Amino acid sequence: MMAKWRVVMVKELREAFRDRRSLALLALFTLMYPVLLGFVLNQSIKRATKPEREGTELAVIGAAQAPNLMAQLKQKNIQVQAVAPMDEAAISKLLQARKVVALLRITDKFSENYQAMRPARIELWFDSAADNGQRQRDIEEVLRTYGSGVTSARLLAHGVSPALMQPVLVQRYDTGSTAARSAGLIGSVLGMLFFPAFLCGLSTAIDSTAGERERRSLEVLISQPAQAWELVLGKWLTASTFSLIGVTVGLYVAHAILSWLPLEEIGMAWRVTNADLARVCLVSVPLALFAGAMQVAVAMNAKSFKEAQSTLSFLMLLPLLPGVAVSMLELKTALWMYAVPILSNQTLLKEIAKGEVIGALPYLLTFLSSLLPALGFAAFASWRMKSENYVLGV
């Protein structure tokens, strides 16, 4: 004979799967964030690789006066387009047309000042409203390199070592791995991957408690030969099932997208393996149980369906606040973070993405941080189910 709580669970699952429109919306919300995250990162990769892929178009007035500079520009994949002299209005019109990234205007006295070892003026015209920041910085870097080269040549011509112009030489060594850098950047948004735990089971939790009480079908259910905890257990596990499915699907979709993107183009990497992700999903089971128990308990304590919906719509945002606070305050990873629901899951996934060696304690704390409050909410819901005032809506 099937256990009574399983009968209740099967009944709630059948009713939930009948509402296909709600299921479609849940699937949309679950997939929307990973896809949006992938889209944003993909756009960043495209912008970072655009100068190398397409080159940089630079218009130059008076290019013949600085042949060495033109050669250095071409070596950096900057396509030089010699143009005739033009006034400021024509230059602005050319830049607004987005046909070139910038324009160099070499003055008529450039050669004279250069030979006399006086500052030879070069004008760099650009449109700051255009999305050409990286390509503009490439052009400015070539100009700085060209100026440094001229300075060194002049010092050598006068018997002075160019090293005198650089009394301190700073050499930078970055020991951080690409995985650690990417985890630091992506870590602030990883918490949203666990948000479906509180979203996907919401409608089921409300409908099976406050909804059934308003429809008076709860009175029929409570009159059956079953204990209050058995009824609550069936409803709790139903809501938690949808929560767990949402979290698992969201994590694996995000994992697939981040693994597919060429993050190395922007100095990042995603080093989470399928085994790592499976362990994260395993310790996220209590998070789904916690979300389902909290929603069932709060919905049972509400006086109406609308009150339960309004209250839970606000409460399900509260677990995200610790993760937002940690990101804004830029706090370092500490052991106490593994004792806070959602924040513990976010911290665990971020540390795994960094390539850190994770011991058993963080997994255990992450598991218990959600399991203990889940059991507390479930016990409260079972006690509430025994009340005739609740069942009758008094």
mmCIF file of C-alpha atoms in Angstrom:
data_model
loop_
_atom_site.group_PDB
_atom_site.id
_atom_site.type_symbol
_atom_site.label_atom_id
_atom_site.label_comp_id
_atom_site.label_asym_id
_atom_site.label_seq_id
_atom_site.Cartn_x
_atom_site.Cartn_y
_atom_site.Cartn_z
ATOM 1 C CA MET A 1 0.000 0.000 0.000
ATOM 2 C CA MET A 2 1.313 3.442 -0.945
ATOM 3 C CA ALA A 3 2.257 5.694 1.964
ATOM 4 C CA LYS A 4 -0.288 8.431 2.631
ATOM 5 C CA TRP A 5 2.209 11.246 2.120
ATOM 6 C CA ARG A 6 3.089 9.766 -1.262
ATOM 7 C CA VAL A 7 -0.591 9.736 -2.218
ATOM 8 C CA VAL A 8 -0.816 13.430 -1.360
ATOM 9 C CA MET A 9 2.380 14.138 -3.282
ATOM 10 C CA VAL A 10 1.196 12.309 -6.413
ATOM 11 C CA LYS A 11 -2.099 14.158 -6.234
ATOM 12 C CA GLU A 12 -0.363 17.554 -5.952
ATOM 13 C CA LEU A 13 2.060 16.716 -8.785
ATOM 14 C CA ARG A 14 -0.815 15.765 -11.097
ATOM 15 C CA GLU A 15 -2.591 19.036 -10.387
ATOM 16 C CA ALA A 16 0.607 21.029 -10.894
ATOM 17 C CA PHE A 17 1.421 19.393 -14.234
ATOM 18 C CA ARG A 18 -2.078 20.143 -15.528
ATOM 19 C CA ASP A 19 -1.297 23.867 -15.436
ATOM 20 C CA ARG A 20 1.021 23.861 -18.437
ATOM 21 C CA ARG A 21 0.972 27.623 -18.839
ATOM 22 C CA SER A 22 2.477 28.117 -15.379
ATOM 23 C CA LEU A 23 5.065 25.434 -16.089
ATOM 24 C CA ALA A 24 6.037 27.192 -19.314
ATOM 25 C CA LEU A 25 6.481 30.483 -17.443
ATOM 26 C CA LEU A 26 8.612 28.761 -14.796
ATOM 27 C CA ALA A 27 10.802 27.234 -17.484
ATOM 28 C CA LEU A 28 11.164 30.650 -19.104
ATOM 29 C CA PHE A 29 12.196 32.324 -15.851
ATOM 30 C CA THR A 30 14.615 29.489 -15.040
ATOM 31 C CA LEU A 31 16.376 29.664 -18.402
ATOM 32 C CA MET A 32 16.224 33.433 -18.803
ATOM 33 C CA TYR A 33 19.007 34.327 -16.358
ATOM 34 C CA PRO A 34 21.661 31.836 -17.584
ATOM 35 C CA VAL A 35 20.936 32.806 -21.179
ATOM 36 C CA LEU A 36 21.095 36.516 -20.304
ATOM 37 C CA LEU A 37 24.400 35.971 -18.483
ATOM 38 C CA GLY A 38 25.796 34.160 -21.511
ATOM 39 C CA PHE A 39 24.574 36.906 -23.838
ATOM 40 C CA VAL A 40 26.249 39.658 -21.790
ATOM 41 C CA LEU A 41 29.553 37.765 -21.636
ATOM 42 C CA ASN A 42 29.384 36.998 -25.349
ATOM 43 C CA GLN A 43 28.916 40.696 -26.121
ATOM 44 C CA SER A 44 31.929 41.506 -23.942
ATOM 45 C CA ILE A 45 33.997 38.955 -25.861
ATOM 46 C CA LYS A 46 32.897 40.420 -29.183
ATOM 47 C CA ARG A 47 33.821 43.940 -28.100
ATOM 48 C CA ALA A 48 37.204 42.784 -26.796
ATOM 49 C CA THR A 49 38.105 40.892 -29.977
ATOM 50 C CA LYS A 50 36.630 43.395 -32.432
ATOM 51 C CA PRO A 51 39.888 45.391 -32.913
ATOM 52 C CA GLU A 52 41.845 42.207 -33.697
ATOM 53 C CA ARG A 53 39.137 40.781 -35.922
ATOM 54 C CA GLU A 54 38.182 43.868 -37.900
ATOM 55 C CA GLY A 55 41.179 46.129 -37.403
ATOM 56 C CA THR A 56 41.077 49.823 -36.563
ATOM 57 C CA GLU A 57 40.332 52.459 -39.170
ATOM 58 C CA LEU A 58 42.257 55.697 -38.624
ATOM 59 C CA ALA A 59 42.031 58.747 -40.873
ATOM 60 C CA VAL A 60 45.235 60.814 -41.057
ATOM 61 C CA ILE A 61 45.726 64.331 -42.378
ATOM 62 C CA GLY A 62 49.342 64.962 -43.356
ATOM 63 C CA ALA A 63 50.445 61.329 -43.159
ATOM 64 C CA ALA A 64 53.469 61.937 -45.406
ATOM 65 C CA GLN A 65 55.138 64.059 -42.714
ATOM 66 C CA ALA A 66 55.450 61.132 -40.253
ATOM 67 C CA PRO A 67 56.269 57.943 -42.215
ATOM 68 C CA ASN A 68 57.765 56.151 -39.189
ATOM 69 C CA LEU A 69 54.609 56.792 -37.174
ATOM 70 C CA MET A 70 52.461 55.471 -40.018
ATOM 71 C CA ALA A 71 54.562 52.296 -40.134
ATOM 72 C CA GLN A 72 54.138 51.708 -36.401
ATOM 73 C CA LEU A 73 50.387 52.180 -36.688
ATOM 74 C CA LYS A 74 50.164 49.599 -39.468
ATOM 75 C CA GLN A 75 52.185 47.105 -37.403
ATOM 76 C CA LYS A 76 49.444 47.257 -34.744
ATOM 77 C CA ASN A 77 46.736 46.337 -37.261
ATOM 78 C CA ILE A 78 45.618 49.969 -37.513
ATOM 79 C CA GLN A 79 44.509 50.757 -41.048
ATOM 80 C CA VAL A 80 45.699 54.229 -41.998
ATOM 81 C CA GLN A 81 43.543 56.190 -44.444
ATOM 82 C CA ALA A 82 45.225 59.326 -45.766
ATOM 83 C CA VAL A 83 42.660 62.100 -46.236
ATOM 84 C CA ALA A 84 42.827 65.651 -47.512
ATOM 85 C CA PRO A 85 42.919 68.588 -45.100
ATOM 86 C CA MET A 86 39.507 69.499 -43.699
ATOM 87 C CA ASP A 87 38.036 71.900 -41.184
ATOM 88 C CA GLU A 88 36.601 71.058 -37.764
ATOM 89 C CA ALA A 89 33.030 70.734 -39.044
ATOM 90 C CA ALA A 90 34.107 68.236 -41.703
ATOM 91 C CA ILE A 91 36.097 66.254 -39.128
ATOM 92 C CA SER A 92 33.082 66.078 -36.801
ATOM 93 C CA LYS A 93 30.871 64.938 -39.663
ATOM 94 C CA LEU A 94 33.378 62.222 -40.615
ATOM 95 C CA LEU A 95 33.572 60.888 -37.051
ATOM 96 C CA GLN A 96 29.794 60.957 -36.596
ATOM 97 C CA ALA A 97 29.447 58.828 -39.705
ATOM 98 C CA ARG A 98 31.322 56.060 -37.778
ATOM 99 C CA LYS A 99 33.470 55.266 -40.813
ATOM 100 C CA VAL A 100 36.695 55.710 -38.853
ATOM 101 C CA VAL A 101 37.562 55.262 -35.178
ATOM 102 C CA ALA A 102 39.526 58.496 -34.930
ATOM 103 C CA LEU A 103 41.403 61.085 -36.981
ATOM 104 C CA LEU A 104 44.996 62.248 -36.653
ATOM 105 C CA ARG A 105 45.783 65.726 -37.913
ATOM 106 C CA ILE A 106 49.513 66.330 -38.298
ATOM 107 C CA THR A 107 50.163 70.052 -38.461
ATOM 108 C CA ASP A 108 52.103 71.711 -41.295
ATOM 109 C CA LYS A 109 54.995 72.574 -38.985
ATOM 110 C CA PHE A 110 55.368 69.004 -37.726
ATOM 111 C CA SER A 111 58.543 68.270 -39.771
ATOM 112 C CA GLU A 112 60.084 71.630 -38.946
ATOM 113 C CA ASN A 113 59.503 71.238 -35.202
ATOM 114 C CA TYR A 114 60.603 67.605 -35.293
ATOM 115 C CA GLN A 115 63.938 68.433 -36.917
ATOM 116 C CA ALA A 116 64.462 71.356 -34.546
ATOM 117 C CA MET A 117 63.809 69.008 -31.604
ATOM 118 C CA ARG A 118 60.824 71.033 -30.504
ATOM 119 C CA PRO A 119 57.456 69.452 -29.558
ATOM 120 C CA ALA A 120 55.792 68.430 -32.807
ATOM 121 C CA ARG A 121 52.041 68.658 -32.362
ATOM 122 C CA ILE A 122 49.684 65.898 -33.440
ATOM 123 C CA GLU A 123 45.929 66.320 -32.999
ATOM 124 C CA LEU A 124 43.829 63.267 -32.135
ATOM 125 C CA TRP A 125 40.144 63.698 -32.947
ATOM 126 C CA PHE A 126 37.579 61.161 -31.740
ATOM 127 C CA ASP A 127 33.912 60.829 -30.848
ATOM 128 C CA SER A 128 33.490 59.808 -27.197
ATOM 129 C CA ALA A 129 29.863 58.849 -27.842
ATOM 130 C CA ALA A 130 30.972 56.012 -30.136
ATOM 131 C CA ASP A 131 31.680 52.549 -28.742
ATOM 132 C CA ASN A 132 35.351 52.599 -29.704
ATOM 133 C CA GLY A 133 37.044 52.846 -26.327
ATOM 134 C CA GLN A 134 39.404 49.894 -26.735
ATOM 135 C CA ARG A 135 40.432 50.771 -30.299
ATOM 136 C CA GLN A 136 40.993 54.397 -29.326
ATOM 137 C CA ARG A 137 43.254 53.258 -26.466
ATOM 138 C CA ASP A 138 45.226 51.155 -28.961
ATOM 139 C CA ILE A 139 45.864 54.238 -31.088
ATOM 140 C CA GLU A 140 46.950 56.281 -28.073
ATOM 141 C CA GLU A 141 49.297 53.498 -26.988
ATOM 142 C CA VAL A 142 51.024 53.591 -30.396
ATOM 143 C CA LEU A 143 51.414 57.372 -30.109
ATOM 144 C CA ARG A 144 52.983 57.019 -26.653
ATOM 145 C CA THR A 145 55.342 54.321 -27.901
ATOM 146 C CA TYR A 146 56.321 56.469 -30.867
ATOM 147 C CA GLY A 147 57.034 59.442 -28.610
ATOM 148 C CA SER A 148 59.121 57.311 -26.248
ATOM 149 C CA GLY A 149 61.119 55.963 -29.171
ATOM 150 C CA VAL A 150 61.887 59.460 -30.460
ATOM 151 C CA THR A 151 62.972 60.559 -26.972
ATOM 152 C CA SER A 152 65.343 57.600 -26.630
ATOM 153 C CA ALA A 153 66.887 58.236 -30.056
ATOM 154 C CA ARG A 154 67.529 61.888 -29.253
ATOM 155 C CA LEU A 155 69.116 61.082 -25.895
ATOM 156 C CA LEU A 156 71.440 58.547 -27.507
ATOM 157 C CA ALA A 157 72.405 61.109 -30.153
ATOM 158 C CA HIS A 158 73.590 63.388 -27.356
ATOM 159 C CA GLY A 159 75.450 60.619 -25.555
ATOM 160 C CA VAL A 160 72.875 60.248 -22.792
ATOM 161 C CA SER A 161 71.490 56.868 -21.818
ATOM 162 C CA PRO A 162 67.666 56.648 -22.113
ATOM 163 C CA ALA A 163 67.720 54.656 -18.847
ATOM 164 C CA LEU A 164 68.171 57.986 -17.008
ATOM 165 C CA MET A 165 64.590 58.826 -17.931
ATOM 166 C CA GLN A 166 63.347 55.758 -16.060
ATOM 167 C CA PRO A 167 64.959 55.708 -12.609
ATOM 168 C CA VAL A 168 62.521 53.057 -11.324
ATOM 169 C CA LEU A 169 61.622 49.980 -13.339
ATOM 170 C CA VAL A 170 58.485 48.215 -12.150
ATOM 171 C CA GLN A 171 57.937 44.644 -13.265
ATOM 172 C CA ARG A 172 54.516 43.190 -12.631
ATOM 173 C CA TYR A 173 53.884 39.496 -11.965
ATOM 174 C CA ASP A 174 50.287 38.336 -11.686
ATOM 175 C CA THR A 175 50.034 35.029 -9.825
ATOM 176 C CA GLY A 176 46.268 34.904 -10.091
ATOM 177 C CA SER A 177 44.884 32.280 -12.430
ATOM 178 C CA THR A 178 42.312 33.043 -15.080
ATOM 179 C CA ALA A 179 39.849 30.840 -13.202
ATOM 180 C CA ALA A 180 40.323 32.862 -10.004
ATOM 181 C CA ARG A 181 39.850 36.153 -11.859
ATOM 182 C CA SER A 182 36.739 34.948 -13.628
ATOM 183 C CA ALA A 183 35.247 33.563 -10.407
ATOM 184 C CA GLY A 184 35.810 36.920 -8.774
ATOM 185 C CA LEU A 185 33.998 38.702 -11.596
ATOM 186 C CA ILE A 186 31.224 36.169 -12.100
ATOM 187 C CA GLY A 187 30.929 35.321 -8.389
ATOM 188 C CA SER A 188 28.738 38.332 -7.681
ATOM 189 C CA VAL A 189 26.065 37.044 -10.062
ATOM 190 C CA LEU A 190 26.238 33.347 -9.196
ATOM 191 C CA GLY A 191 23.670 33.775 -6.433
ATOM 192 C CA MET A 192 20.927 34.327 -9.003
ATOM 193 C CA LEU A 193 21.508 30.798 -10.320
ATOM 194 C CA PHE A 194 20.011 29.495 -7.053
ATOM 195 C CA PHE A 195 17.023 31.848 -7.124
ATOM 196 C CA PRO A 196 14.811 29.327 -9.011
ATOM 197 C CA ALA A 197 14.704 27.362 -5.746
ATOM 198 C CA PHE A 198 12.367 30.048 -4.409
ATOM 199 C CA LEU A 199 10.594 30.737 -7.678
ATOM 200 C CA CYS A 200 9.717 27.390 -9.209
ATOM 201 C CA GLY A 201 7.837 25.938 -6.231
ATOM 202 C CA LEU A 202 6.028 29.140 -5.303
ATOM 203 C CA SER A 203 2.767 28.647 -7.211
ATOM 204 C CA THR A 204 2.503 24.994 -6.168
ATOM 205 C CA ALA A 205 3.052 25.820 -2.487
ATOM 206 C CA ILE A 206 0.416 28.561 -2.492
ATOM 207 C CA ASP A 207 -2.159 26.642 -4.519
ATOM 208 C CA SER A 208 -1.870 23.473 -2.402
ATOM 209 C CA THR A 209 -2.393 25.363 0.861
ATOM 210 C CA ALA A 210 -4.114 28.755 0.713
ATOM 211 C CA GLY A 211 -5.680 27.909 -2.644
ATOM 212 C CA GLU A 212 -7.179 24.638 -1.471
ATOM 213 C CA ARG A 213 -8.506 26.265 1.678
ATOM 214 C CA GLU A 214 -10.332 28.947 -0.349
ATOM 215 C CA ARG A 215 -11.753 26.267 -2.670
ATOM 216 C CA ARG A 216 -12.811 24.246 0.414
ATOM 217 C CA SER A 217 -11.078 21.172 -0.958
ATOM 218 C CA LEU A 218 -8.721 21.158 2.036
ATOM 219 C CA GLU A 219 -11.607 20.183 4.327
ATOM 220 C CA VAL A 220 -12.157 17.036 2.274
ATOM 221 C CA LEU A 221 -8.444 16.235 2.371
ATOM 222 C CA ILE A 222 -8.140 16.757 6.118
ATOM 223 C CA SER A 223 -11.110 14.459 6.762
ATOM 224 C CA GLN A 224 -9.194 11.545 5.277
ATOM 225 C CA PRO A 225 -7.473 9.027 7.623
ATOM 226 C CA ALA A 226 -4.072 10.720 7.467
ATOM 227 C CA GLN A 227 -1.940 12.573 9.961
ATOM 228 C CA ALA A 228 -1.318 16.298 9.580
ATOM 229 C CA TRP A 229 2.408 15.738 9.055
ATOM 230 C CA GLU A 230 1.666 13.314 6.218
ATOM 231 C CA LEU A 231 -0.420 15.933 4.412
ATOM 232 C CA VAL A 232 2.227 18.589 4.935
ATOM 233 C CA LEU A 233 5.020 16.239 3.852
ATOM 234 C CA GLY A 234 3.298 15.507 0.552
ATOM 235 C CA LYS A 235 2.712 19.192 -0.200
ATOM 236 C CA TRP A 236 6.207 20.137 0.969
ATOM 237 C CA LEU A 237 7.948 17.569 -1.218
ATOM 238 C CA THR A 238 5.860 18.597 -4.228
ATOM 239 C CA ALA A 239 6.913 22.239 -3.979
ATOM 240 C CA SER A 240 10.524 21.199 -3.249
ATOM 241 C CA THR A 241 10.581 18.945 -6.323
ATOM 242 C CA PHE A 242 9.850 21.863 -8.625
ATOM 243 C CA SER A 243 12.400 23.975 -6.760
ATOM 244 C CA LEU A 244 15.097 21.325 -7.161
ATOM 245 C CA ILE A 245 14.331 20.897 -10.866
ATOM 246 C CA GLY A 246 14.597 24.658 -11.380
ATOM 247 C CA VAL A 247 17.948 24.938 -9.589
ATOM 248 C CA THR A 248 19.444 21.917 -11.342
ATOM 249 C CA VAL A 249 18.339 22.978 -14.819
ATOM 250 C CA GLY A 250 19.524 26.558 -14.262
ATOM 251 C CA LEU A 251 22.952 25.460 -13.030
ATOM 252 C CA TYR A 252 23.546 23.023 -15.872
ATOM 253 C CA VAL A 253 22.380 25.490 -18.522
ATOM 254 C CA ALA A 254 24.699 28.154 -17.088
ATOM 255 C CA HIS A 255 27.518 25.591 -16.912
ATOM 256 C CA ALA A 256 27.001 24.629 -20.554
ATOM 257 C CA ILE A 257 26.983 28.267 -21.691
ATOM 258 C CA LEU A 258 30.057 29.286 -19.662
ATOM 259 C CA SER A 259 31.950 26.208 -20.836
ATOM 260 C CA TRP A 260 31.104 26.947 -24.472
ATOM 261 C CA LEU A 261 32.021 30.656 -24.468
ATOM 262 C CA PRO A 262 35.673 31.530 -25.320
ATOM 263 C CA LEU A 263 36.196 33.318 -22.007
ATOM 264 C CA GLU A 264 39.977 33.237 -22.469
ATOM 265 C CA GLU A 265 39.553 36.068 -24.983
ATOM 266 C CA ILE A 266 38.760 38.413 -22.084
ATOM 267 C CA GLY A 267 41.218 36.879 -19.623
ATOM 268 C CA MET A 268 38.692 34.609 -17.912
ATOM 269 C CA ALA A 269 38.047 30.902 -17.599
ATOM 270 C CA TRP A 270 35.382 28.524 -16.307
ATOM 271 C CA ARG A 271 37.036 25.480 -14.745
ATOM 272 C CA VAL A 272 34.011 23.848 -13.081
ATOM 273 C CA THR A 273 33.730 20.183 -14.072
ATOM 274 C CA ASN A 274 30.592 18.082 -14.345
ATOM 275 C CA ALA A 275 31.592 16.248 -11.163
ATOM 276 C CA ASP A 276 31.963 19.562 -9.310
ATOM 277 C CA LEU A 277 28.579 20.723 -10.524
ATOM 278 C CA ALA A 278 26.968 17.429 -9.516
ATOM 279 C CA ARG A 279 28.257 17.898 -5.951
ATOM 280 C CA VAL A 280 26.926 21.456 -5.902
ATOM 281 C CA CYS A 281 23.507 20.204 -7.042
ATOM 282 C CA LEU A 282 23.593 17.517 -4.355
ATOM 283 C CA VAL A 283 24.199 19.984 -1.530
ATOM 284 C CA SER A 284 21.521 22.228 -3.068
ATOM 285 C CA VAL A 285 18.817 19.639 -2.320
ATOM 286 C CA PRO A 286 18.307 21.064 1.217
ATOM 287 C CA LEU A 287 18.009 24.537 -0.339
ATOM 288 C CA ALA A 288 15.047 23.313 -2.384
ATOM 289 C CA LEU A 289 13.595 21.691 0.743
ATOM 290 C CA PHE A 290 14.082 24.927 2.663
ATOM 291 C CA ALA A 291 12.343 26.983 -0.043
ATOM 292 C CA GLY A 292 9.429 24.554 -0.255
ATOM 293 C CA ALA A 293 8.992 24.326 3.536
ATOM 294 C CA MET A 294 9.149 28.092 3.999
ATOM 295 C CA GLN A 295 6.611 28.739 1.265
ATOM 296 C CA VAL A 296 4.196 26.074 2.517
ATOM 297 C CA ALA A 297 4.465 27.328 6.102
ATOM 298 C CA VAL A 298 3.978 30.991 5.193
ATOM 299 C CA ALA A 299 1.118 30.240 2.784
ATOM 300 C CA MET A 300 -0.639 28.162 5.448
ATOM 301 C CA ASN A 301 -0.371 31.039 7.917
ATOM 302 C CA ALA A 302 -1.880 33.538 5.439
ATOM 303 C CA LYS A 303 -5.581 34.316 5.634
ATOM 304 C CA SER A 304 -6.171 34.277 1.874
ATOM 305 C CA PHE A 305 -4.616 33.269 -1.423
ATOM 306 C CA LYS A 306 -3.748 36.883 -2.292
ATOM 307 C CA GLU A 307 -2.139 37.483 1.088
ATOM 308 C CA ALA A 308 -0.008 34.368 0.701
ATOM 309 C CA GLN A 309 1.027 35.425 -2.791
ATOM 310 C CA SER A 310 1.942 38.973 -1.730
ATOM 311 C CA THR A 311 3.834 37.877 1.374
ATOM 312 C CA LEU A 312 5.848 35.177 -0.385
ATOM 313 C CA SER A 313 6.648 37.424 -3.349
ATOM 314 C CA PHE A 314 8.443 39.674 -0.875
ATOM 315 C CA LEU A 315 9.960 36.989 1.354
ATOM 316 C CA MET A 316 11.565 35.034 -1.485
ATOM 317 C CA LEU A 317 13.807 38.038 -2.212
ATOM 318 C CA LEU A 318 15.225 38.134 1.327
ATOM 319 C CA PRO A 319 17.616 35.147 0.903
ATOM 320 C CA LEU A 320 19.366 37.063 -1.888
ATOM 321 C CA LEU A 321 20.282 39.990 0.369
ATOM 322 C CA PRO A 322 23.319 38.357 2.088
ATOM 323 C CA GLY A 323 24.900 37.589 -1.285
ATOM 324 C CA VAL A 324 24.285 41.146 -2.510
ATOM 325 C CA ALA A 325 25.755 42.571 0.718
ATOM 326 C CA VAL A 326 28.872 40.403 0.438
ATOM 327 C CA SER A 327 29.410 41.494 -3.168
ATOM 328 C CA MET A 328 28.922 45.199 -2.412
ATOM 329 C CA LEU A 329 31.168 45.125 0.665
ATOM 330 C CA GLU A 330 33.726 42.958 -1.197
ATOM 331 C CA LEU A 331 34.096 40.639 1.793
ATOM 332 C CA LYS A 332 36.572 37.811 1.598
ATOM 333 C CA THR A 333 35.364 34.247 1.843
ATOM 334 C CA ALA A 334 34.871 33.224 5.471
ATOM 335 C CA LEU A 335 33.581 30.076 7.147
ATOM 336 C CA TRP A 336 30.422 31.793 8.413
ATOM 337 C CA MET A 337 29.253 32.319 4.831
ATOM 338 C CA TYR A 338 28.650 28.575 4.521
ATOM 339 C CA ALA A 339 26.050 28.826 7.306
ATOM 340 C CA VAL A 340 23.717 31.189 5.396
ATOM 341 C CA PRO A 341 21.220 29.693 2.898
ATOM 342 C CA ILE A 342 21.877 30.621 -0.765
ATOM 343 C CA LEU A 343 25.010 32.545 0.259
ATOM 344 C CA SER A 344 26.571 29.209 1.206
ATOM 345 C CA ASN A 345 25.717 27.718 -2.192
ATOM 346 C CA GLN A 346 26.967 30.810 -3.991
ATOM 347 C CA THR A 347 30.225 30.861 -2.001
ATOM 348 C CA LEU A 348 30.801 27.147 -2.563
ATOM 349 C CA LEU A 349 30.349 27.432 -6.331
ATOM 350 C CA LYS A 350 32.566 30.528 -6.473
ATOM 351 C CA GLU A 351 35.401 28.808 -4.586
ATOM 352 C CA ILE A 352 35.138 25.760 -6.848
ATOM 353 C CA ALA A 353 35.290 28.039 -9.908
ATOM 354 C CA LYS A 354 38.463 29.606 -8.496
ATOM 355 C CA GLY A 355 40.114 26.198 -8.511
ATOM 356 C CA GLU A 356 40.440 26.168 -4.724
ATOM 357 C CA VAL A 357 40.725 22.895 -2.821
ATOM 358 C CA ILE A 358 37.407 22.474 -1.021
ATOM 359 C CA GLY A 359 37.328 20.270 2.045
ATOM 360 C CA ALA A 360 34.377 18.353 3.439
ATOM 361 C CA LEU A 361 33.398 21.033 5.996
ATOM 362 C CA PRO A 362 32.093 23.637 3.474
ATOM 363 C CA TYR A 363 29.940 20.968 1.818
ATOM 364 C CA LEU A 364 28.592 19.838 5.198
ATOM 365 C CA LEU A 365 27.839 23.380 6.359
ATOM 366 C CA THR A 366 26.149 24.215 3.054
ATOM 367 C CA PHE A 367 24.014 21.096 3.387
ATOM 368 C CA LEU A 368 22.997 21.802 6.991
ATOM 369 C CA SER A 369 22.504 25.559 6.580
ATOM 370 C CA SER A 370 19.332 24.935 4.580
ATOM 371 C CA LEU A 371 18.272 21.563 5.988
ATOM 372 C CA LEU A 372 17.847 22.683 9.610
ATOM 373 C CA PRO A 373 15.548 25.665 8.889
ATOM 374 C CA ALA A 374 13.665 23.492 6.371
ATOM 375 C CA LEU A 375 12.826 21.008 9.110
ATOM 376 C CA GLY A 376 11.773 23.878 11.391
ATOM 377 C CA PHE A 377 9.377 25.323 8.807
ATOM 378 C CA ALA A 378 7.975 21.850 8.072
ATOM 379 C CA ALA A 379 7.325 21.248 11.772
ATOM 380 C CA PHE A 380 5.533 24.591 12.049
ATOM 381 C CA ALA A 381 3.384 23.778 8.995
ATOM 382 C CA SER A 382 2.438 20.384 10.497
ATOM 383 C CA TRP A 383 1.401 22.070 13.732
ATOM 384 C CA ARG A 384 -0.613 24.650 11.776
ATOM 385 C CA MET A 385 -2.384 21.936 9.800
ATOM 386 C CA LYS A 386 -3.795 20.512 13.041
ATOM 387 C CA SER A 387 -5.643 23.739 13.760
ATOM 388 C CA GLU A 388 -9.338 23.725 12.891
ATOM 389 C CA ASN A 389 -9.255 27.514 12.690
ATOM 390 C CA TYR A 390 -6.788 27.266 9.828
ATOM 391 C CA VAL A 391 -8.708 24.581 7.936
ATOM 392 C CA LEU A 392 -11.996 26.447 8.259
ATOM 393 C CA GLY A 393 -10.361 29.816 7.517
ATOM 394 C CA VAL A 394 -11.572 31.343 10.783
#
